[in-house]
Amino acid sequence: MVTGDASYIKKINRSFLISKIIEHGFISRAELSKITGLNKATISVQVADLLNEELIIETQQEHNNLGRRPIMLSLNRKAGYALGIDLDYKHITFTLSDLLGSPLSTEIVDLNTSDYDEILELLVKYIKDFQDKCTDSRYGIVGIVIGVHGTVTEDEVIKFVPRHNWHNKDLKSDIEAKAGISPYIKNNANLCAFAEQVYKHHHSENLLCVSLYSGIGLGIMINGELYEGYHGFAGEMGHMIIVPNGRPCNCGNKGCWEQYSSESTFFKQLSEKQNIDDIDYTDIQKRLNDKDSTFSEEMEEFINYLSIGLNNIINLHNPATIVLNSELLKMNEGALDEIKGNLTSSVSSFEELLISDFGKEATVMGACSLAIKNFLNIPELKLSIDDQDLPKLTVDVPV
């Protein structure tokens, strides 16, 4: 039994009610009381507060029966907006969503520099632009989350971004000083895992998401919560050594997993063997259709090394759900069956292995949903989205 002072209990009840309203979409006061176990008086007081704050709205449900039409409650999706940002190597993606996590607009800004100050000014400019666009809503921008392709400490300081060669950058404080709003700074793979759990896999509280683009990142959900480790660096499985004294990695070690099973490595190896520059996903699709022998050999090697790493992390985490985020695997219809065929150990155990529907959109979708969860201060967030509503991001060659 939860005990505490009245204000604390009220706060807990409020969070619980908001979660249930979002989960059900439209729900009556009577049904809320039934599923939460809270009495009608408590429901009435809480609902009145939320209506006054414009966080929820009332709608009269259409029905053909005699009697009063029930009044349904739902989240006011236009009360404020979340801004998700994917700070990648070649570009920055900005996605604005409503409070139910549906994307409203997306802007992609090309990057031709790794200079921290220049990129900081660019981030601040676009953040201010988005703030100006949202002034007509009750709460404006309710939160900003930035996904970084590198290590982030528990204090949200960027420890290291290999592609930009950044070390110990306090992006959070620098943006707050210039834009007047404090963003959350998260590892991109963690945001990918969060997006999968919030939008797609509500049933799975123990989920791993493996992102395979410019490197390999692992997002970990344990008991429905992001697991980031003691210093915030959990999930750097791309630097797990799978080939002793193998290919050199920019982390300083040799034989790291991402040197064999990231998409950037796949493109690099294929380009070198074919002596062709600028291979893109269109070329890959053609080679798949033509059953190109060199391509098939590279793909087989890619899948074999990927399976080795997956076997290791499955034994380490015993997840319920494993989501692979990879354009290459999505294009290759037989890839998933090949991977499953390689995971035959009697020790390894998981419930489902699948390929993400989000692709490159995963980071910004995870960022938007985390901003919403933090703003509403709720214990869990369950959203839904149709694939056609996802922002359609152009997938670059990941080199």
Short mmCIF file of C-alpha atoms in Angstrom, two decimals, residues 43-343:
data_model
loop_
_atom_site.label_atom_id
_atom_site.label_comp_id
_atom_site.label_asym_id
_atom_site.label_seq_id
_atom_site.Cartn_x
_atom_site.Cartn_y
_atom_site.Cartn_z
CA ILE A 43 -11.55 11.14 -10.34
CA SER A 44 -13.76 14.23 -10.47
CA VAL A 45 -11.23 16.43 -8.66
CA GLN A 46 -8.32 15.23 -10.79
CA VAL A 47 -10.24 15.57 -14.05
CA ALA A 48 -11.35 19.09 -13.14
CA ASP A 49 -7.73 20.09 -12.55
CA LEU A 50 -6.55 18.55 -15.83
CA LEU A 51 -9.36 20.25 -17.76
CA ASN A 52 -8.49 23.58 -16.17
CA GLU A 53 -4.85 23.07 -17.20
CA GLU A 54 -6.03 22.21 -20.75
CA LEU A 55 -4.13 18.91 -20.66
CA ILE A 56 -7.27 16.92 -21.38
CA ILE A 57 -10.47 17.67 -23.28
CA GLU A 58 -14.05 16.40 -23.16
CA THR A 59 -15.92 14.92 -26.11
CA GLN A 60 -19.52 13.66 -26.21
CA GLN A 61 -19.54 10.20 -27.73
CA GLU A 62 -21.98 9.50 -30.54
CA HIS A 63 -24.30 6.56 -29.93
CA ASN A 64 -27.73 5.36 -31.02
CA ASN A 65 -29.08 4.25 -27.65
CA LEU A 66 -31.59 6.19 -25.62
CA GLY A 67 -30.33 8.23 -22.69
CA ARG A 68 -27.48 10.53 -22.06
CA ARG A 69 -24.47 10.37 -24.34
CA PRO A 70 -21.35 9.59 -22.30
CA ILE A 71 -18.71 12.30 -22.00
CA MET A 72 -15.32 10.97 -22.98
CA LEU A 73 -11.93 12.26 -21.85
CA SER A 74 -8.82 12.38 -24.02
CA LEU A 75 -5.43 14.04 -23.94
CA ASN A 76 -5.34 17.48 -25.52
CA ARG A 77 -2.72 16.72 -28.14
CA LYS A 78 -2.51 20.40 -29.15
CA ALA A 79 -1.73 21.72 -25.67
CA GLY A 80 2.00 21.63 -26.41
CA TYR A 81 4.67 20.14 -28.63
CA ALA A 82 7.78 18.01 -28.28
CA LEU A 83 10.95 18.58 -30.29
CA GLY A 84 13.14 15.59 -31.07
CA ILE A 85 16.60 16.13 -32.54
CA ASP A 86 18.93 13.57 -34.10
CA LEU A 87 22.45 15.02 -34.07
CA ASP A 88 24.15 12.78 -36.60
CA TYR A 89 27.41 13.10 -38.52
CA LYS A 90 26.23 14.39 -41.89
CA HIS A 91 23.01 16.08 -40.86
CA ILE A 92 20.75 17.14 -38.01
CA THR A 93 17.10 16.06 -38.05
CA PHE A 94 14.48 18.12 -36.22
CA THR A 95 11.02 16.58 -35.71
CA LEU A 96 8.15 18.36 -33.97
CA SER A 97 5.35 16.19 -32.57
CA ASP A 98 2.10 16.80 -30.73
CA LEU A 99 1.52 15.47 -27.21
CA LEU A 100 0.44 12.07 -28.56
CA GLY A 101 3.75 11.66 -30.35
CA SER A 102 2.46 12.16 -33.90
CA PRO A 103 5.02 14.01 -36.09
CA LEU A 104 3.82 17.36 -37.40
CA SER A 105 6.90 18.60 -39.23
CA THR A 106 10.45 17.48 -39.93
CA GLU A 107 13.46 19.48 -41.08
CA ILE A 108 16.80 18.00 -42.08
CA VAL A 109 19.85 20.26 -42.04
CA ASP A 110 23.00 19.14 -43.82
CA LEU A 111 26.26 19.37 -41.89
CA ASN A 112 29.54 20.25 -43.57
CA THR A 113 31.48 20.77 -40.37
CA SER A 114 32.33 19.09 -37.08
CA ASP A 115 33.14 22.37 -35.35
CA TYR A 116 31.29 22.31 -32.03
CA ASP A 117 30.59 26.05 -31.85
CA GLU A 118 29.18 26.16 -35.36
CA ILE A 119 26.89 23.22 -34.72
CA LEU A 120 25.83 24.72 -31.37
CA GLU A 121 24.78 27.95 -33.11
CA LEU A 122 22.87 25.93 -35.71
CA LEU A 123 21.02 23.98 -33.01
CA VAL A 124 20.12 27.16 -31.12
CA LYS A 125 18.84 28.85 -34.29
CA TYR A 126 16.47 26.01 -35.16
CA ILE A 127 15.34 25.53 -31.57
CA LYS A 128 14.37 29.22 -31.39
CA ASP A 129 12.56 28.94 -34.72
CA PHE A 130 10.52 26.00 -33.44
CA GLN A 131 9.80 27.83 -30.20
CA ASP A 132 8.40 30.77 -32.18
CA LYS A 133 6.16 28.46 -34.21
CA CYS A 134 4.58 27.01 -31.05
CA THR A 135 3.75 30.15 -29.08
CA ASP A 136 0.00 29.90 -29.77
CA SER A 137 -0.34 26.67 -27.78
CA ARG A 138 -0.89 26.59 -24.01
CA TYR A 139 2.53 25.11 -23.18
CA GLY A 140 4.59 25.75 -26.33
CA ILE A 141 7.61 23.45 -26.59
CA VAL A 142 7.18 21.13 -23.60
CA GLY A 143 10.58 19.50 -23.97
CA ILE A 144 13.55 18.99 -26.25
CA VAL A 145 15.54 15.77 -26.45
CA ILE A 146 18.74 15.51 -28.50
CA GLY A 147 20.05 12.13 -29.62
CA VAL A 148 23.85 11.99 -29.82
CA HIS A 149 25.78 9.32 -31.71
CA GLY A 150 28.31 8.83 -28.95
CA THR A 151 28.69 8.35 -25.21
CA VAL A 152 26.72 10.52 -22.79
CA THR A 153 27.30 10.61 -19.03
CA GLU A 154 24.62 10.23 -16.37
CA ASP A 155 24.79 14.05 -16.03
CA GLU A 156 23.99 14.39 -19.74
CA VAL A 157 27.45 15.62 -20.70
CA ILE A 158 28.73 14.39 -24.05
CA LYS A 159 31.76 12.27 -23.22
CA PHE A 160 32.84 11.35 -26.74
CA VAL A 161 31.42 11.55 -30.27
CA PRO A 162 33.79 9.62 -32.59
CA ARG A 163 32.57 11.06 -35.90
CA HIS A 164 32.88 14.68 -34.73
CA ASN A 165 35.84 13.95 -32.44
CA TRP A 166 34.13 15.78 -29.57
CA HIS A 167 35.26 15.23 -26.01
CA ASN A 168 33.53 16.40 -22.82
CA LYS A 169 31.04 18.84 -24.36
CA ASP A 170 28.31 20.26 -22.11
CA LEU A 171 25.78 20.78 -24.89
CA LYS A 172 22.89 20.85 -22.42
CA SER A 173 24.21 23.88 -20.53
CA ASP A 174 25.42 25.64 -23.68
CA ILE A 175 21.98 25.46 -25.31
CA GLU A 176 20.25 26.54 -22.12
CA ALA A 177 22.51 29.61 -21.92
CA LYS A 178 21.71 30.64 -25.49
CA ALA A 179 18.11 29.48 -26.00
CA GLY A 180 16.67 29.68 -22.48
CA ILE A 181 15.51 26.06 -22.51
CA SER A 182 17.34 23.03 -21.15
CA PRO A 183 17.27 20.00 -23.48
CA TYR A 184 17.76 16.39 -22.48
CA ILE A 185 20.88 14.81 -24.02
CA LYS A 186 20.66 11.09 -24.72
CA ASN A 187 22.52 8.41 -26.63
CA ASN A 188 20.78 7.79 -29.95
CA ALA A 189 20.57 3.99 -29.52
CA ASN A 190 18.79 4.45 -26.18
CA LEU A 191 16.22 6.67 -27.88
CA CYS A 192 15.72 4.05 -30.60
CA ALA A 193 14.94 1.43 -27.94
CA PHE A 194 12.59 3.83 -26.17
CA ALA A 195 10.70 4.50 -29.42
CA GLU A 196 10.25 0.78 -30.04
CA GLN A 197 8.85 0.17 -26.57
CA VAL A 198 6.58 3.24 -26.48
CA TYR A 199 5.09 2.98 -29.98
CA LYS A 200 5.34 -0.66 -31.05
CA HIS A 201 6.07 -3.16 -28.28
CA HIS A 202 3.96 -2.20 -25.27
CA HIS A 203 3.87 -5.81 -24.18
CA SER A 204 7.66 -6.11 -23.90
CA GLU A 205 9.32 -4.63 -20.83
CA ASN A 206 12.69 -6.25 -21.60
CA LEU A 207 13.74 -5.09 -25.04
CA LEU A 208 17.00 -4.60 -26.91
CA CYS A 209 17.31 -2.39 -29.99
CA VAL A 210 20.44 -2.78 -32.12
CA SER A 211 21.14 0.12 -34.51
CA LEU A 212 23.47 -0.78 -37.36
CA TYR A 213 24.08 2.38 -39.37
CA SER A 214 27.32 4.38 -38.97
CA GLY A 215 28.36 2.10 -36.10
CA ILE A 216 26.56 -0.31 -33.79
CA GLY A 217 24.63 0.97 -30.80
CA LEU A 218 22.54 -0.98 -28.32
CA GLY A 219 19.55 0.49 -26.52
CA ILE A 220 18.43 -1.47 -23.46
CA MET A 221 15.00 -1.47 -21.84
CA ILE A 222 14.76 -3.40 -18.56
CA ASN A 223 11.44 -3.64 -16.73
CA GLY A 224 10.12 -0.88 -19.00
CA GLU A 225 12.93 1.56 -18.14
CA LEU A 226 16.00 2.65 -20.08
CA TYR A 227 19.14 1.08 -18.66
CA GLU A 228 22.13 3.38 -19.10
CA GLY A 229 24.69 1.92 -16.72
CA TYR A 230 26.71 3.37 -13.87
CA HIS A 231 28.27 6.23 -15.85
CA GLY A 232 25.67 6.28 -18.64
CA PHE A 233 27.75 4.29 -21.14
CA ALA A 234 25.84 0.99 -21.19
CA GLY A 235 25.09 -0.40 -24.64
CA GLU A 236 28.38 0.34 -26.39
CA MET A 237 28.30 -3.17 -27.82
CA GLY A 238 29.69 -1.98 -31.15
CA HIS A 239 33.06 -2.06 -29.41
CA MET A 240 32.72 -5.63 -28.20
CA ILE A 241 35.69 -7.50 -29.69
CA ILE A 242 34.56 -10.43 -31.84
CA VAL A 243 37.78 -10.89 -33.89
CA PRO A 244 41.00 -10.82 -31.79
CA ASN A 245 43.61 -8.59 -33.45
CA GLY A 246 41.11 -7.83 -36.22
CA ARG A 247 40.37 -4.60 -38.06
CA PRO A 248 41.43 -1.43 -36.23
CA CYS A 249 38.65 0.65 -34.73
CA ASN A 250 38.63 4.38 -33.95
CA CYS A 251 37.99 3.50 -30.29
CA GLY A 252 41.61 2.28 -30.11
CA ASN A 253 40.91 -1.47 -30.09
CA LYS A 254 41.00 -4.03 -32.87
CA GLY A 255 38.30 -6.43 -34.03
CA CYS A 256 35.28 -4.51 -32.73
CA TRP A 257 31.84 -5.75 -33.76
CA GLU A 258 30.97 -2.58 -35.67
CA GLN A 259 34.01 -3.11 -37.91
CA TYR A 260 32.25 -6.20 -39.27
CA SER A 261 28.50 -5.68 -38.95
CA SER A 262 27.69 -1.98 -39.27
CA GLU A 263 26.24 -0.73 -42.52
CA SER A 264 29.10 1.75 -42.94
CA THR A 265 31.56 -1.17 -42.90
CA PHE A 266 29.40 -3.12 -45.34
CA PHE A 267 29.40 -0.25 -47.85
CA LYS A 268 33.13 0.31 -47.39
CA GLN A 269 34.00 -3.35 -47.95
CA LEU A 270 31.74 -3.63 -50.97
CA SER A 271 33.16 -0.45 -52.52
CA GLU A 272 36.73 -1.67 -52.07
CA LYS A 273 36.05 -5.10 -53.57
CA GLN A 274 34.10 -3.64 -56.49
CA ASN A 275 36.39 -0.61 -56.86
CA ILE A 276 33.30 1.60 -57.08
CA ASP A 277 32.70 4.84 -55.19
CA ASP A 278 29.36 6.18 -53.97
CA ILE A 279 27.44 2.93 -53.70
CA ASP A 280 24.00 3.71 -52.31
CA TYR A 281 20.87 1.83 -51.28
CA THR A 282 19.49 1.97 -54.81
CA ASP A 283 22.57 0.05 -55.97
CA ILE A 284 22.07 -2.41 -53.12
CA GLN A 285 18.47 -3.05 -54.13
CA LYS A 286 19.55 -3.69 -57.73
CA ARG A 287 22.24 -6.12 -56.60
CA LEU A 288 19.68 -7.92 -54.45
CA ASN A 289 17.32 -8.22 -57.39
CA ASP A 290 20.12 -9.38 -59.71
CA LYS A 291 21.49 -11.83 -57.10
CA ASP A 292 24.97 -10.37 -57.55
CA SER A 293 27.51 -12.96 -56.34
CA THR A 294 29.97 -10.49 -54.77
CA PHE A 295 27.14 -8.74 -52.98
CA SER A 296 25.79 -12.08 -51.75
CA GLU A 297 29.18 -13.00 -50.28
CA GLU A 298 29.43 -9.65 -48.48
CA MET A 299 25.90 -9.97 -47.14
CA GLU A 300 26.56 -13.50 -45.90
CA GLU A 301 29.65 -12.31 -44.04
CA PHE A 302 27.73 -9.32 -42.65
CA ILE A 303 24.96 -11.61 -41.34
CA ASN A 304 27.42 -14.14 -39.90
CA TYR A 305 29.28 -11.52 -37.88
CA LEU A 306 26.02 -9.89 -36.87
CA SER A 307 24.78 -13.24 -35.57
CA ILE A 308 27.95 -13.73 -33.50
CA GLY A 309 27.43 -10.42 -31.76
CA LEU A 310 23.70 -11.03 -31.27
CA ASN A 311 24.40 -14.40 -29.69
CA ASN A 312 26.69 -12.68 -27.19
CA ILE A 313 24.21 -9.99 -26.17
CA ILE A 314 21.31 -12.47 -26.01
CA ASN A 315 23.31 -14.61 -23.57
CA LEU A 316 24.19 -11.48 -21.60
CA HIS A 317 20.70 -9.95 -21.34
CA ASN A 318 18.13 -12.71 -21.99
CA PRO A 319 15.72 -10.21 -23.62
CA ALA A 320 12.10 -10.78 -24.54
CA THR A 321 12.31 -8.70 -27.72
CA ILE A 322 15.25 -7.88 -30.00
CA VAL A 323 14.72 -5.19 -32.64
CA LEU A 324 17.29 -4.74 -35.41
CA ASN A 325 17.33 -1.26 -36.93
CA SER A 326 18.94 -1.61 -40.36
CA GLU A 327 17.99 -0.55 -43.87
CA LEU A 328 20.08 -3.37 -45.33
CA LEU A 329 18.20 -6.03 -43.40
CA LYS A 330 14.85 -4.44 -44.21
CA MET A 331 15.66 -4.60 -47.94
CA ASN A 332 16.82 -8.23 -47.79
CA GLU A 333 13.70 -10.33 -47.27
CA GLY A 334 15.58 -13.47 -46.27
CA ALA A 335 18.00 -11.82 -43.85
CA LEU A 336 15.92 -12.29 -40.72
CA ASP A 337 15.45 -16.00 -41.31
CA GLU A 338 19.21 -16.38 -41.91
CA ILE A 339 19.99 -14.65 -38.63
CA LYS A 340 17.49 -16.78 -36.73
CA GLY A 341 19.04 -19.85 -38.32
CA ASN A 342 22.41 -18.84 -36.87
CA LEU A 343 21.02 -18.42 -33.34
#
